[in-house]
C-alpha positions as a printed NumPy array, in Angstrom:
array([[ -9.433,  19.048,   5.76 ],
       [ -8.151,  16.388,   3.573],
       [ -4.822,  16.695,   4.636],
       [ -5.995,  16.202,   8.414],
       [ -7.762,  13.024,   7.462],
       [ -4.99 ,  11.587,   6.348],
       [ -2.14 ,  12.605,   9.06 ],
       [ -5.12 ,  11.171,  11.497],
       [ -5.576,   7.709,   9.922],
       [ -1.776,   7.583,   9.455],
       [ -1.223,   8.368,  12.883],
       [ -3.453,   5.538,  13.961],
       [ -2.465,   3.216,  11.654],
       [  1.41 ,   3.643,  12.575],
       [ -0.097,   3.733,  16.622],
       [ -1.364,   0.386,  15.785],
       [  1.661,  -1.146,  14.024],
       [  3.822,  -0.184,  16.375],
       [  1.993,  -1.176,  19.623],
       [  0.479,  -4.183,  18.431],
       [  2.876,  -5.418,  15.476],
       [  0.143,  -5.76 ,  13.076],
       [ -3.033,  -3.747,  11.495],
       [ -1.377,  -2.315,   8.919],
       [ -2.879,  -3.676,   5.786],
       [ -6.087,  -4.875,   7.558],
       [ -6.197,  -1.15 ,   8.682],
       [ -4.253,   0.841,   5.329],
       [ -6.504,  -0.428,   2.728],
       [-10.182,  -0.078,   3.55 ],
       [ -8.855,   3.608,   5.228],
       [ -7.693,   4.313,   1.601],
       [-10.606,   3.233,  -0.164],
       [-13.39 ,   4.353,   1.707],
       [-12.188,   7.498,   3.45 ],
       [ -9.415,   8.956,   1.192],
       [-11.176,   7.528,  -2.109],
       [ -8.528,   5.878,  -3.824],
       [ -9.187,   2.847,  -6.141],
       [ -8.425,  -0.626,  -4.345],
       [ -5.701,  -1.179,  -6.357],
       [ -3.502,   2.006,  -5.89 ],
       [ -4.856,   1.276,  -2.137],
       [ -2.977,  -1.802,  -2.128],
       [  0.063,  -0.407,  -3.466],
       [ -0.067,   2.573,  -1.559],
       [ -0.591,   0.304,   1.65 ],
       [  2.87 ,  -1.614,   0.916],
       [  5.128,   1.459,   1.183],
       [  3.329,   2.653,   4.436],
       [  3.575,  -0.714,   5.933],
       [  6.738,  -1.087,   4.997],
       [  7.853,   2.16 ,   5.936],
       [  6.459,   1.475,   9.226],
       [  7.918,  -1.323,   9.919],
       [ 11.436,  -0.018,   8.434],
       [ 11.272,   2.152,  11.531],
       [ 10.337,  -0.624,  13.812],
       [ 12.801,  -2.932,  12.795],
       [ 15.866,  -0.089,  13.229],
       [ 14.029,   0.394,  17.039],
       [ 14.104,  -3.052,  17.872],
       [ 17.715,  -3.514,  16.527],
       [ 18.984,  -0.696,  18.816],
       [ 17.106,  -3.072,  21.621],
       [ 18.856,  -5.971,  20.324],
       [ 15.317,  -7.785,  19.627],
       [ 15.548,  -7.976,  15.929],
       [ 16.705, -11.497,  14.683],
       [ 18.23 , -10.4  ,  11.798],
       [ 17.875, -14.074,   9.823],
       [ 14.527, -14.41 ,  10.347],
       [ 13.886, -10.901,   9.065],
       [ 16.072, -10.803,   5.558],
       [ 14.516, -14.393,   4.912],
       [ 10.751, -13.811,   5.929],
       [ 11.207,  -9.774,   4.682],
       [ 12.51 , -10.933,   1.299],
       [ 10.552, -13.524,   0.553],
       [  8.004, -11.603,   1.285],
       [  8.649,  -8.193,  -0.975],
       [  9.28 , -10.708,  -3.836],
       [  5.718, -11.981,  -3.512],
       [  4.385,  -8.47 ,  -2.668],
       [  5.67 ,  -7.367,  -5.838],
       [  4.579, -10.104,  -7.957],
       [  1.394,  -9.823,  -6.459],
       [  1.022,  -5.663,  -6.644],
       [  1.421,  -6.428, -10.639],
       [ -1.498,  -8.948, -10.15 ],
       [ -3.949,  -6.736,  -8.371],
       [ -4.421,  -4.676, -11.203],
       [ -5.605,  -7.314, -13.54 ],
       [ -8.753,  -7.563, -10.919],
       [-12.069,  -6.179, -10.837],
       [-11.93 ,  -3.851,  -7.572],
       [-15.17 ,  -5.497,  -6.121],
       [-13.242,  -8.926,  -6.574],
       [-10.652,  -7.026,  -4.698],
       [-11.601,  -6.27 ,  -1.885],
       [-14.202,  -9.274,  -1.295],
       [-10.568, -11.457,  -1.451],
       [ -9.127,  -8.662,   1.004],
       [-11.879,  -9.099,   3.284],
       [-12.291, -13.153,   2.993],
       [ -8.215, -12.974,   3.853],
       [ -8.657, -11.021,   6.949],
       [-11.793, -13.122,   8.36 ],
       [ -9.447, -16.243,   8.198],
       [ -6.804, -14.83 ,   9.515],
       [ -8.788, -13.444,  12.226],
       [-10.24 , -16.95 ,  13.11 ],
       [ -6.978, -18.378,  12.936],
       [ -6.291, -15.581,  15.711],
       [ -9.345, -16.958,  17.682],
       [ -8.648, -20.378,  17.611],
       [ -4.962, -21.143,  17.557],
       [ -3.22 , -20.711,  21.05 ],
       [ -0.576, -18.133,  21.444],
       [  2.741, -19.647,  21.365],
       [  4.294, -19.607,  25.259],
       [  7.153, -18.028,  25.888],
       [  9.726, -20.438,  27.145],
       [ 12.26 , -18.524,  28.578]])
């Protein structure tokens, strides 16, 4: 049963990566924690190989579609696994209530920055 639980929330969670370009942290961790059980921490690090997994596979679609701007990838993607893994070593020195109260605090104001900042137009 297990086993189905997590194909299902994997399924969704790569669904919702891949249609929407985002969710997958949001989505990864609190699935991890509070339906498959693991700690916050190996959450977390569990949630930055899916994600990046996932979007390993969306990048190599969207470079056969000739969408993928390559420069802003390597310097946004690198800069960003350097701070993932100084962060992953981080996470661990943390309580796992303080955890996931700074997970959820993140994702509010990122949400409201969602809300209130425009989309940027497309000027084509």
């Amino acid at each position: 049963m297990q086993l189905l639980i997590d194909v299902l929330l994997g399924f969704s969670i790569g669904l919702s990566l891949g249609l929407l370009g985002g969710g997958g942290s949001i989505l990864t961790v609190p699935a991890l924690v509070y339906v498959v059980g693991q700690s916050p921490q190996a959450a977390v690090t569990a949630s930055l190989v899916i994600v990046g997994a996932n979007s390993m596979m969306g990048a190599f679609m969207h470079r056969s579609q000739g969408t993928l701007n390559w420069r802003v990838a390597l310097v946004f993607g690198g800069v960003g696994m350097t701070a993932a893994y100084l962060a992953a070593g981080w996470s661990k020195l943390l309580p796992p209530t303080t955890l996931m109260i700074t997970f959820a605090a993140l994702m509010l104001v990122v949400g409201i920055f969602m809300i209130v900042k425009p989309a940027p137009r497309d000027d084509e």
